[in-house]
Structure formats: C-alpha cells, structure tokens
Amino acid sequence: MLTLQKLTRASVVLTFPALCLLLLVFAIPIVQLFFNSINAPALSLVNYVTFFVHPANVRVLIQTIEVSIVATVICAIIGYPTAYLITAASKQVRSVLVILVLIPYLTSSLARTYAWVMILGDRGLINNLLLDLRVITSPLPLIYNRMAMYIGMVHIMLPIMILPLVSVMLGIDKSQVAAARSMGARPFSAFWRVFLPLSLPGLRSGALLVFILSLGFYITPAALGGLRDAMLSTFIAAEVQSSFNLGRIGAASFILLAIAMTVLAVLRLNPAGPKGNAASDRRNRFPAAGALVRHLTELGTLRRARRWNMHLYRAGDATHVWRFIGITVVIFTLLFLLFPGVVVIIVSFSAGTQLEFPPSGFSVQWYRSFFADPSWNRAALSSFEIAISVTIISTILGTLAAYGLSRSAPMLRNVLTLVLLAPITFPVIVVGIAAYLGLVSFGLVGSKTGIVLAHSIGAMSYVVVVVAATLANFDTSLEQAAKSMRAGPFRTFMRVTLPLIRPGILGGAVFAFLHSFDEVVISLLVSGLSIRTLPLKMWENIRHEIDPTVAAVASLLMLLPVLWLVAMYFIWWRSRSRMQAASARMLAAV
Amino acid sequence: MNAPVRTLHPLAKDRPLEKLALSEQIEFRNVTKLYSQVTAVRSLSLTVGRGEFLTILGPSGSGKTTTLMLLAGFEAPTEGDIRIAGKSVASVPSYRRDQGVVFQSYALFPHLTVRRNLEFPLEMRGIRSAERAARAERILSRVHLDGLGDRMPSQLSGGQQQRVALARALIADPPILLLDEPLGALDRNLREQMQGEIKGLHKEFGITTVCVTHDQEEALTLSDRIVVMNAGRIEQTDTPEALYDRPVSRFVANFLGDANILDDPSFAVESDTPQPDGTVAMIRPERIRISAPGATKSADADQRQHVAGTVTDMIYAGPLRRYHVAVGDNDVVIREHVAAGRQIFQIGDTIQLDWLRSDIRFVTT
C-alpha cells in the first residue's frame, strides 16, 4: 500500500501506458529497422553504400531536400506577411481570419490535394476555361510536374506556417515597437530591429514543421508531381511494394530521419512548442553590419526626433497604400487556401457523366452514388469506427501522459516529451514502416485493431502537445488549494484539474480524430489491402481516376472541420474566460 | 468565540519557549529542505503557540515560502520533523491535515461560483448540503460579501477575491490558518483595510495563524511574534516591538526599518554596556537629535553622546524631514518631524548630533 502510494506519487508513472503503446508499436520496431539497415549482427554499411552508389537514389535524396527547402521558403514568404497582417487586424476580423486559416488546416489533406487535381488536371478548371475561351487548342500540361507539386505542397503547408507565426506575433508586446519608434526608429527599422527578432521563434517553428513534414510528404507529391519528381518517401513506398527488402528500406528511412533530426538539432527547437530558447535568439546576428547601421542611425536621429511628433498623429496617412496592399495580400492568401475547396464542392454537383468545371448542370448524383454504394459506406463506417477508437485511446493515454509530464522533473520531462512526440516529428513514411513491423510481430497487420494502434501513436502525440500546452497555463496552486481543503489526489484531479483543462483535452481529442480520419500513408502500409478506410478508397480513386464519387466524398470531408470548429466554439464558449488562453495555447501548440 | 489561551502569548518574548510547551501547536524540529543541491531551509527550529499569530518575514529567497509549504504539506522535509499538536506530520500529505490556506494568487477555483468555492472544503469533509449552504451564507455575510455567492471569482474585485479566499480557508473551522503573502496583490488602501479584517477574523476564530510576507509593515501590524529569515535560517524570533527595538543582527536591523550602523573605527561609540566581540553599534534614525553646533544642551546631556557632522543631503518627505549626515566615514540618517520653529539645515552645514547612550544597540555583522 505504502509503496503503491509512493509510486503513484511519482507522477511520471502516468506516462507509462502511453510509453508502453509507443514502445510496442513504434520504438522497438524502429530499433529493429535500424538493425536491419546495418545488417545486424554483421554490422555492415552495405545498405547505405548501395543507396549512395546509385546516382538515381542520390538524385532523389537531393531532390527531396531541395523540394522541402523551396516549399518551406515559399511558405515563409507568403506566410509571414499574412500572419503579420492577421495579427494587425482588429479583434473580430482577426478571429474570423484565424478561423479561415484553421478550416483548411483541419480539412483532409487528401481532399485538398484532390482539389488541385480538379483545378490543374487536363480537364480541370484552368484548362477547360482556356479551351472555352479558345486561348489554347489542346490542354496545357499543368499537372504532374514540379510546379503543380509546389502549388499543392504550399497549399497544404501554409496554415502550418501561419498558425505558429500568428500565435507568436500575438504574444509580442506592441508597446515595444512603439517604444522603438519613440526612440526615433522609422516604421521599417522598428519592424526590422524589434518586431522581426521577437517573431523569429514563430518563424522558426513554422519553418521547421513545414520542412519536416515536406521531407516525409507522400500524398501530394505522388498525386501532383511528375514521374521525375519522386521524393524519398515515394522511393521508400515503391521499395515496400516491390521488394520489401528491409535492409534497403531501413537505410533509406534512416537517411530521411537523419536529415530531419539534423535540422531539428541545428535549429535547436523543442517541437513541444514555439516557446523555448528565445533568449539565445536575441544575439546580434550581424555585428559588423550592425555597427555601420547604428552609426548611420545616429546621424539621422536628430531629424527623426523632430519628425516623431508629426508622425505620431499622422498614422493613417501614408499607410493608405500599405493598407490596400495588405488587404490584397490577405485576400489572395485566403483565396489560395480556400478556393480549391470551393471548386471541389461546386464540381461535386456536376450533372454529366464526368466531373467538369464549370458544371453543365446541377445534380446530386455523386452524393447519391456515395450513399448508395456499399463499398463507400463500408469504407466510411470503418473510418468512423477506427477514428472513434483512436480518439478514445489516444485521448486517455495522451492526457495521462501530459499530466504526468507536467508534474515531473524538467530533465525527465524534456526527454519523455521528445520520445512521445516522435510519431509526429518523424517522417510519416518512417512511422508507417515502423508501425507495420510492430504490428507484424503481433499478427495485427490487416486488422482494424492494427490500424487503430498504428493511428493511436500519432494521435497521442497531438493530445500530449495540446494538453501539455493547456497544463503549462494551469495554476498549480489551485491543486494545492484543493488539497489543503482535504481533497485527495484523485478528487483534486476530478474536481479541479480536469474541469479546468477540459478545453485542452477536447481540442486534443479533435486533433486525434482528424489525424486518424485523414490518415493515408500509415493505413496504406498496415491495412494489408484487406481493410479499406475512407481515405484509402479516396486515394485509390484519385490515383486511378475511377469514380467521380470521390468529389462528393471530398466535399463532405470539407464540412467536417467546420462542424468541429462549431463544436469547439461551443465548448470554449461555455468557459468563456479561458477560451482566449486556451485557443492561444492551441495555436502555439499546433 | 474568544480564545483565552491567546493571552499567554504576548509573554513569549520574556519566557523561554519550553515553558509554553502545553499550549504549543506547531513545532519545527531541525527541519532542512534541499531542492536538488540548493538548501532552501537549513536546520530550522520553531514553535508556534495555540492561537498565536506568527509571521515569517524575509526577503525573497530567504526560505520563508518553503517553510510555509512544508507546514502546509506541499513539500516534505529532507531532514527533521514537523509536529502539529504533538504528532509528527512530516509524512502526512496535505489533504489529511486540517488547515486552511490562503494563497498569494488566492487560488479560487475559476470554474466554480463563490458559493461552490466556499462549500468545497465542507463537501470534502462530507458535510450535508443543507448545512453547507447555511455555513456558506453565514461566512459570506461575515466577510461582507452578502449576495455575491452566485458570482464567478473572475467577476469579483481583488479585495473581494481576497475575502472569499479567507472565508474559504476558515469555513471548515480548521485549527490552523496559513497565509502566503496574503495582501501582496492589493493596493495600499485596500491592504490597510484587509489588515484590519484579518486581525479581526484571527481574534474572532482564535485560530493559530502562520503568515509569510516580505512586507515589514504587514508583519508589524498583524503579528504576535515575527520570525525574520535570511538565507534559509532564522535570524531572530521576537515580538514586533522587541524585534524593532532590539535587533540582534545587522540584517534584522536593516530589514525592519532604517538602521544607522556606526562602524567607522576612528569614531568611539559610547554606550552603557560594553560592546561584545563581532558586533557593531547601531542606532535608529528617530533616536538621534540634530542641532546647531553651539546649541544649549538639554537637561539629560550627561546621558548623551554628542558628535559633530556635516549635512550631505536633506530630503523633505511630508510629515518627516530626512537628513544624511557625514560623521567620520559613517553616513548617518536622521528623521525629524516637521514642526513649527524647528531649525532647517542645508547641505554643507556643520551640525551637532546627539543621542542617549542607552539607545545604542550592538548587532552582529
């Protein structure tokens, strides 16, 4: 009894169920994969040598890095000003804008990729339009090339860049920029010297998330890219389908993982959130240039000091043009994010035998065919079943783990957080292969239980991130207060902690559900072709353009995040005072 | 609801603590608390009598909050023992101890109404809902918050939240009340008002109270006794008056009020008692008189020491005038009430200071 009590007082115990699941489904297999890659026990690097000997492989590797960097840079270039403008908007406008960014973020990436097929395809929106206008006589090759791949990738990744930026920018004390201006800084240098450095943590975590996701990206490159645009993940997937040589797969996976980890280590970012080493950030990056700039600044100070008063009362004047440019940028970004969804919804009501834009007539035939076709119904049903099981498992395990982490010593907490978040920091294809190997040893490949377990590890990571962020905001003296009033640990948790972190837990549950409901890559590997989830069936249809019903499914999937947002709004609205904090934390976490 | 035992306690200053054994409520025996290598509290021994109001005073990092957390059961001592009413509680978790705690942040449950907050400790003790409601109503009116029971804590002002926190800590009639910087978050006027409130409640409930603060004024007004802590150790334990009048160390003298340390070796301090080794002479600013060099001496001149000095600064502070005077190498501060007919000195003036030899104190360095 006493030892049990002592054990339960060590809160790290609460992370054990989550760690157990992770160990069995993910960690042990990944070690196994590593040993396979070095031909253990022979310990040879032959698989790695073989990889690098083939120029084609090296080309794929370089291409993967190149595509990831370009996609990250484009996201940063579009995302930073957009985030800045969102932050600068009035409170109401801002929350609307954030929701408009959140909707695509929460929408199935499969549905969004499909939208670009609809737009860029040979019989897609653009080609049809140009053909109708007789600008061209035969369709332009817009799809299946590098350009289409970038458009699709940036479209998918942009919210992931914007959201952390917005959350960091909202946290910046505006009076600091005002202070810089009061000291004679022009608007631009106030931005450059004060705002930009303070917003760098957001830029860094956004860029990191985009880069790492791009590295392991499979769906969009495979659907929109050309044959020559293979990414490392495509290579690994092909290897899985053709030979299933574990040594070669392992080598490629660990090369991919090594790149991801190197970037993580170099940017020294804790994937748990965009907080962290802000202090090390403030060091001057360009000492020499800095001195020169400072000298020039001093020369201009007197004149500027005189102008400062004028400027103070003239804020709106010269900014008319800037206002216009700003609004245009935001509108274009949002159009880019939301328009493809609208296209799919419109197309899904096409009347003809094929999907077309603009539709020649209105019909709900594809919806009817979705609801009438047993194979679609079965797929939807399994997806719901799996997603609900995943949500329950991962919410319980993830919440316990997050709670345990928040009450553990900092060192232990950091290490365990990194471990628990591995399923969403590792390239998804690597996670899929690990999960496959893990399920093989339990004979669960091709079973619903197997898919549930494979989805649960990633879903759990999301729950841990969101709940941990909520808990970081939690005043522990509330728990102490409860205990001082004779509430034991269990009652304290149920009566005080749980009600207060409920928004975070529900937010985590939503993420867990969506993670499972949209998952393609891992499902593809562990379903063993015997189970079809909705995304798997959609993916098949998108690749082979069999059944236009997929447009109806995609449209329905677009509705899902809207429903979730409405639900979350009501959950948070009920705890109004905490809504602001919770949503800010959520943003910081995602 | 008056507590007769309380009257014993003002005697604490003259009486060896062992003689109070019968009425002591809380006892720390050589308690040490280590936080991964850092010693927060080192071999601390302390007793608190039944019904006493004891304040632990110290700068941040002195270990005062750790001491309170140990007492509340949120931390366990690394060494030593804590006893409450004669029983060791070192391994008793906070939720099995019977005490009310008021937190610096108040720690009102934001998701419960004021009434539900107040009923929480009763609910945890298994008291029926009808009685809970009645007691909540009674204590609400006692802290002058009638009619606010259905508000959420966020809808209350700082002072009202403070009252709810106090009421919540007292509602279950615990024998011990712990206050962690209870008035830290309030503005000056409200703070004075709440000091009176706390004092009244303490008297009325006769509850043994341990309060932690860094605010000397709060400590002086509220407490029966004050413990001054520094770097994890107790510097001195005494009644407020004794502490101010007879500080044992330089730290205590400086922490409570202003102190003039006369440590210039070229300057011989006269005193009625011999100066112990390892001490310096100290005198409070308000014990020093300032006058023009040739001024007529008072009747008790033979009991006074007279020294010459130069005014280096004069600060006008409402009812008081503060002089800084250089006496040898010492910077001596004098506080004088502003009154009609009193001579005002300017910077650079040579003046004469004098004080009673019996007002000199020797404090350890």
Short mmCIF file of C-alpha atoms in Angstrom, two decimals, chain A residues 310-584:
data_model
loop_
_atom_site.label_atom_id
_atom_site.label_comp_id
_atom_site.label_asym_id
_atom_site.label_seq_id
_atom_site.Cartn_x
_atom_site.Cartn_y
_atom_site.Cartn_z
CA MET A 310 4.33 64.72 -36.51
CA HIS A 311 4.36 61.06 -37.31
CA LEU A 312 2.53 60.14 -34.15
CA TYR A 313 -0.59 61.96 -35.20
CA ARG A 314 -0.38 61.05 -38.82
CA ALA A 315 -0.52 57.31 -38.56
CA GLY A 316 -3.25 56.75 -41.13
CA ASP A 317 -1.92 58.96 -43.88
CA ALA A 318 0.91 57.36 -45.79
CA THR A 319 -0.38 53.94 -44.89
CA HIS A 320 -3.38 54.11 -47.25
CA VAL A 321 -1.42 52.39 -49.96
CA TRP A 322 0.01 49.92 -47.50
CA ARG A 323 -3.44 49.17 -46.19
CA PHE A 324 -4.61 48.37 -49.67
CA ILE A 325 -1.59 46.16 -50.36
CA GLY A 326 -2.08 44.42 -47.02
CA ILE A 327 -5.73 43.65 -47.64
CA THR A 328 -4.89 42.37 -51.12
CA VAL A 329 -2.19 40.04 -49.76
CA VAL A 330 -4.53 38.60 -47.14
CA ILE A 331 -7.34 38.12 -49.65
CA PHE A 332 -5.04 36.39 -52.11
CA THR A 333 -3.63 34.07 -49.47
CA LEU A 334 -7.07 33.16 -48.23
CA LEU A 335 -8.33 32.63 -51.78
CA PHE A 336 -5.39 30.34 -52.39
CA LEU A 337 -6.23 28.43 -49.23
CA LEU A 338 -9.99 28.25 -49.63
CA PHE A 339 -10.76 28.43 -53.36
CA PRO A 340 -9.75 24.82 -54.19
CA GLY A 341 -12.24 23.61 -51.62
CA VAL A 342 -14.98 25.67 -53.19
CA VAL A 343 -14.10 24.26 -56.62
CA VAL A 344 -14.44 20.69 -55.36
CA ILE A 345 -17.78 21.45 -53.77
CA ILE A 346 -19.10 23.01 -56.99
CA VAL A 347 -17.73 20.22 -59.16
CA SER A 348 -19.28 17.59 -56.90
CA PHE A 349 -22.69 18.78 -58.10
CA SER A 350 -21.85 18.14 -61.79
CA ALA A 351 -24.64 16.71 -63.84
CA GLY A 352 -22.73 14.94 -66.65
CA THR A 353 -21.10 11.54 -66.68
CA GLN A 354 -17.83 13.16 -65.77
CA LEU A 355 -16.73 15.85 -63.41
CA GLU A 356 -16.39 19.21 -65.06
CA PHE A 357 -15.91 22.81 -64.21
CA PRO A 358 -18.00 24.83 -64.67
CA PRO A 359 -20.66 22.12 -64.30
CA SER A 360 -23.07 21.89 -67.20
CA GLY A 361 -25.94 21.23 -64.83
CA PHE A 362 -26.83 20.67 -61.22
CA SER A 363 -27.24 17.20 -59.83
CA VAL A 364 -26.67 15.30 -56.62
CA GLN A 365 -25.91 12.07 -58.45
CA TRP A 366 -22.43 11.67 -56.95
CA TYR A 367 -23.78 12.11 -53.44
CA ARG A 368 -26.46 9.59 -54.22
CA SER A 369 -23.86 7.22 -55.52
CA PHE A 370 -21.79 7.71 -52.36
CA PHE A 371 -24.67 6.94 -50.05
CA ALA A 372 -25.95 4.08 -52.23
CA ASP A 373 -22.62 2.33 -52.85
CA PRO A 374 -21.97 -0.26 -50.14
CA SER A 375 -18.21 -0.17 -50.69
CA TRP A 376 -18.13 3.57 -49.95
CA ASN A 377 -20.42 3.06 -46.99
CA ARG A 378 -18.26 0.30 -45.60
CA ALA A 379 -15.18 2.46 -46.02
CA ALA A 380 -16.82 5.40 -44.25
CA LEU A 381 -18.05 3.18 -41.47
CA SER A 382 -14.64 1.62 -40.84
CA SER A 383 -13.06 5.05 -40.86
CA PHE A 384 -15.52 6.27 -38.24
CA GLU A 385 -15.08 3.14 -36.15
CA ILE A 386 -11.31 3.39 -36.29
CA ALA A 387 -11.23 7.14 -35.66
CA ILE A 388 -13.51 6.88 -32.64
CA SER A 389 -11.45 4.08 -31.08
CA VAL A 390 -8.27 6.03 -31.79
CA THR A 391 -9.77 9.14 -30.23
CA ILE A 392 -10.75 7.33 -27.05
CA ILE A 393 -7.43 5.50 -26.63
CA SER A 394 -5.18 8.39 -27.51
CA THR A 395 -7.13 10.98 -25.51
CA ILE A 396 -6.97 8.92 -22.35
CA LEU A 397 -3.34 7.85 -22.72
CA GLY A 398 -2.23 11.24 -24.02
CA THR A 399 -3.95 13.19 -21.24
CA LEU A 400 -2.48 10.94 -18.56
CA ALA A 401 0.95 11.28 -20.12
CA ALA A 402 0.70 15.06 -20.44
CA TYR A 403 -0.43 15.33 -16.83
CA GLY A 404 2.39 13.08 -15.67
CA LEU A 405 4.93 15.08 -17.69
CA SER A 406 3.76 18.39 -16.30
CA ARG A 407 4.38 17.10 -12.78
CA SER A 408 7.82 15.57 -13.46
CA ALA A 409 11.30 16.98 -13.15
CA PRO A 410 12.25 19.21 -16.11
CA MET A 411 15.03 16.94 -17.41
CA LEU A 412 12.84 13.86 -17.46
CA ARG A 413 10.01 15.88 -18.92
CA ASN A 414 12.06 17.11 -21.86
CA VAL A 415 13.37 13.67 -22.75
CA LEU A 416 9.99 11.96 -22.45
CA THR A 417 8.26 14.71 -24.42
CA LEU A 418 10.69 14.21 -27.29
CA VAL A 419 10.01 10.47 -27.18
CA LEU A 420 6.24 10.89 -27.04
CA LEU A 421 6.24 13.35 -29.92
CA ALA A 422 8.43 11.19 -32.18
CA PRO A 423 5.43 9.81 -34.11
CA ILE A 424 4.63 13.30 -35.38
CA THR A 425 8.20 14.57 -35.71
CA PHE A 426 9.47 11.57 -37.66
CA PRO A 427 8.68 11.49 -41.39
CA VAL A 428 5.33 9.77 -41.72
CA ILE A 429 6.59 7.08 -44.07
CA VAL A 430 9.14 6.01 -41.45
CA VAL A 431 6.43 5.89 -38.79
CA GLY A 432 4.31 3.79 -41.14
CA ILE A 433 7.07 1.27 -41.75
CA ALA A 434 7.84 1.05 -38.04
CA ALA A 435 4.17 0.54 -37.24
CA TYR A 436 3.99 -2.14 -39.93
CA LEU A 437 6.93 -4.02 -38.40
CA GLY A 438 5.44 -3.62 -34.92
CA LEU A 439 2.06 -4.98 -35.99
CA VAL A 440 3.60 -7.85 -37.91
CA SER A 441 5.06 -9.20 -34.68
CA PHE A 442 1.60 -9.21 -33.10
CA GLY A 443 -0.07 -10.58 -36.23
CA LEU A 444 -2.24 -7.49 -36.43
CA VAL A 445 -1.44 -6.32 -39.95
CA GLY A 446 -4.64 -6.03 -41.94
CA SER A 447 -6.89 -5.83 -38.89
CA LYS A 448 -8.89 -2.92 -37.56
CA THR A 449 -7.15 -3.26 -34.20
CA GLY A 450 -3.85 -2.92 -36.02
CA ILE A 451 -4.89 0.27 -37.78
CA VAL A 452 -6.26 1.66 -34.51
CA LEU A 453 -2.95 1.01 -32.74
CA ALA A 454 -0.92 2.45 -35.62
CA HIS A 455 -3.04 5.60 -35.69
CA SER A 456 -3.10 5.94 -31.91
CA ILE A 457 0.60 6.67 -31.53
CA GLY A 458 0.47 9.80 -33.69
CA ALA A 459 -2.91 10.83 -32.32
CA MET A 460 -1.48 10.50 -28.84
CA SER A 461 1.32 12.89 -29.72
CA TYR A 462 -1.22 15.52 -30.73
CA VAL A 463 -3.15 15.04 -27.50
CA VAL A 464 0.08 15.34 -25.49
CA VAL A 465 1.03 18.57 -27.28
CA VAL A 466 -2.36 20.23 -26.82
CA VAL A 467 -2.99 19.06 -23.25
CA ALA A 468 0.56 19.82 -22.14
CA ALA A 469 0.18 23.33 -23.52
CA THR A 470 -3.04 23.74 -21.56
CA LEU A 471 -1.40 22.41 -18.42
CA ALA A 472 1.55 24.76 -18.79
CA ASN A 473 -1.00 27.51 -18.32
CA PHE A 474 -2.54 25.83 -15.31
CA ASP A 475 -2.02 27.42 -11.91
CA THR A 476 -0.76 24.59 -9.70
CA SER A 477 -1.73 26.49 -6.57
CA LEU A 478 -5.33 25.56 -7.45
CA GLU A 479 -4.42 21.93 -6.87
CA GLN A 480 -2.61 22.81 -3.68
CA ALA A 481 -5.67 24.74 -2.56
CA ALA A 482 -7.91 21.72 -3.17
CA LYS A 483 -5.51 19.51 -1.26
CA SER A 484 -5.39 21.94 1.64
CA MET A 485 -9.17 21.55 1.78
CA ARG A 486 -8.93 17.79 2.26
CA ALA A 487 -9.42 16.73 -1.34
CA GLY A 488 -7.20 13.72 -2.08
CA PRO A 489 -5.19 13.47 -5.31
CA PHE A 490 -7.98 11.72 -7.20
CA ARG A 491 -10.70 14.11 -6.12
CA THR A 492 -8.41 17.04 -6.78
CA PHE A 493 -7.87 15.82 -10.32
CA MET A 494 -11.54 15.12 -10.97
CA ARG A 495 -12.96 18.24 -9.34
CA VAL A 496 -10.36 20.87 -10.11
CA THR A 497 -7.78 19.87 -12.69
CA LEU A 498 -9.98 18.01 -15.13
CA PRO A 499 -12.74 20.63 -15.44
CA LEU A 500 -10.12 23.32 -15.98
CA ILE A 501 -8.13 21.53 -18.66
CA ARG A 502 -11.20 20.11 -20.37
CA PRO A 503 -10.99 22.52 -23.34
CA GLY A 504 -7.45 21.30 -23.99
CA ILE A 505 -8.46 17.66 -23.74
CA LEU A 506 -11.37 18.16 -26.12
CA GLY A 507 -9.10 20.08 -28.51
CA GLY A 508 -6.64 17.20 -28.35
CA ALA A 509 -9.45 14.73 -29.00
CA VAL A 510 -10.48 16.64 -32.13
CA PHE A 511 -6.91 16.51 -33.41
CA ALA A 512 -6.72 12.82 -32.61
CA PHE A 513 -9.93 12.14 -34.51
CA LEU A 514 -8.83 14.12 -37.55
CA HIS A 515 -5.39 12.54 -37.51
CA SER A 516 -6.94 9.10 -37.74
CA PHE A 517 -9.78 10.03 -40.06
CA ASP A 518 -7.44 11.57 -42.66
CA GLU A 519 -4.55 9.16 -42.33
CA VAL A 520 -3.42 7.60 -45.61
CA VAL A 521 0.25 6.69 -45.54
CA ILE A 522 0.33 4.61 -42.36
CA SER A 523 -3.01 2.98 -43.24
CA LEU A 524 -1.68 2.16 -46.69
CA LEU A 525 1.21 0.25 -45.12
CA VAL A 526 -0.61 -1.53 -42.29
CA SER A 527 -4.02 -2.23 -43.83
CA GLY A 528 -2.65 -5.09 -45.83
CA LEU A 529 -5.23 -4.32 -48.53
CA SER A 530 -7.86 -6.17 -46.52
CA ILE A 531 -9.33 -3.12 -44.84
CA ARG A 532 -10.42 -0.05 -46.72
CA THR A 533 -10.76 3.19 -44.86
CA LEU A 534 -12.38 6.19 -46.48
CA PRO A 535 -9.05 7.91 -47.22
CA LEU A 536 -7.64 4.70 -48.68
CA LYS A 537 -10.57 4.34 -51.02
CA MET A 538 -10.35 8.01 -51.97
CA TRP A 539 -6.64 7.71 -52.60
CA GLU A 540 -7.19 4.77 -54.90
CA ASN A 541 -9.79 6.74 -56.83
CA ILE A 542 -7.68 9.85 -57.09
CA ARG A 543 -4.71 7.92 -58.42
CA HIS A 544 -6.66 5.94 -60.96
CA GLU A 545 -9.47 8.39 -61.67
CA ILE A 546 -12.04 5.62 -61.46
CA ASP A 547 -15.03 7.02 -59.72
CA PRO A 548 -16.15 10.67 -59.69
CA THR A 549 -17.96 9.93 -56.40
CA VAL A 550 -14.69 10.98 -54.77
CA ALA A 551 -15.66 14.62 -55.38
CA ALA A 552 -18.77 14.16 -53.24
CA VAL A 553 -16.70 12.47 -50.54
CA ALA A 554 -14.13 15.25 -50.61
CA SER A 555 -16.90 17.84 -50.31
CA LEU A 556 -18.36 16.04 -47.34
CA LEU A 557 -14.91 15.92 -45.75
CA MET A 558 -14.64 19.69 -46.14
CA LEU A 559 -17.72 20.01 -43.99
CA LEU A 560 -16.13 18.09 -41.16
CA PRO A 561 -13.71 20.75 -39.88
CA VAL A 562 -16.47 23.34 -39.98
CA LEU A 563 -18.56 21.08 -37.78
CA TRP A 564 -15.61 20.57 -35.46
CA LEU A 565 -14.93 24.27 -35.22
CA VAL A 566 -18.56 24.94 -34.35
CA ALA A 567 -18.40 22.22 -31.70
CA MET A 568 -15.14 23.55 -30.28
CA TYR A 569 -16.52 27.06 -30.27
CA PHE A 570 -19.41 25.93 -28.11
CA ILE A 571 -17.13 24.01 -25.79
CA TRP A 572 -14.92 27.04 -25.33
CA TRP A 573 -17.74 29.48 -25.30
CA ARG A 574 -19.06 27.77 -22.21
CA SER A 575 -15.81 28.50 -20.44
CA ARG A 576 -15.52 31.95 -21.90
CA SER A 577 -12.80 33.41 -19.72
CA ARG A 578 -10.49 30.56 -20.54
CA MET A 579 -11.31 30.45 -24.22
CA GLN A 580 -8.83 33.11 -25.16
CA ALA A 581 -6.00 31.46 -23.27
CA ALA A 582 -6.88 28.02 -24.48
CA SER A 583 -7.14 28.97 -28.13
CA ALA A 584 -3.91 30.92 -27.96
#
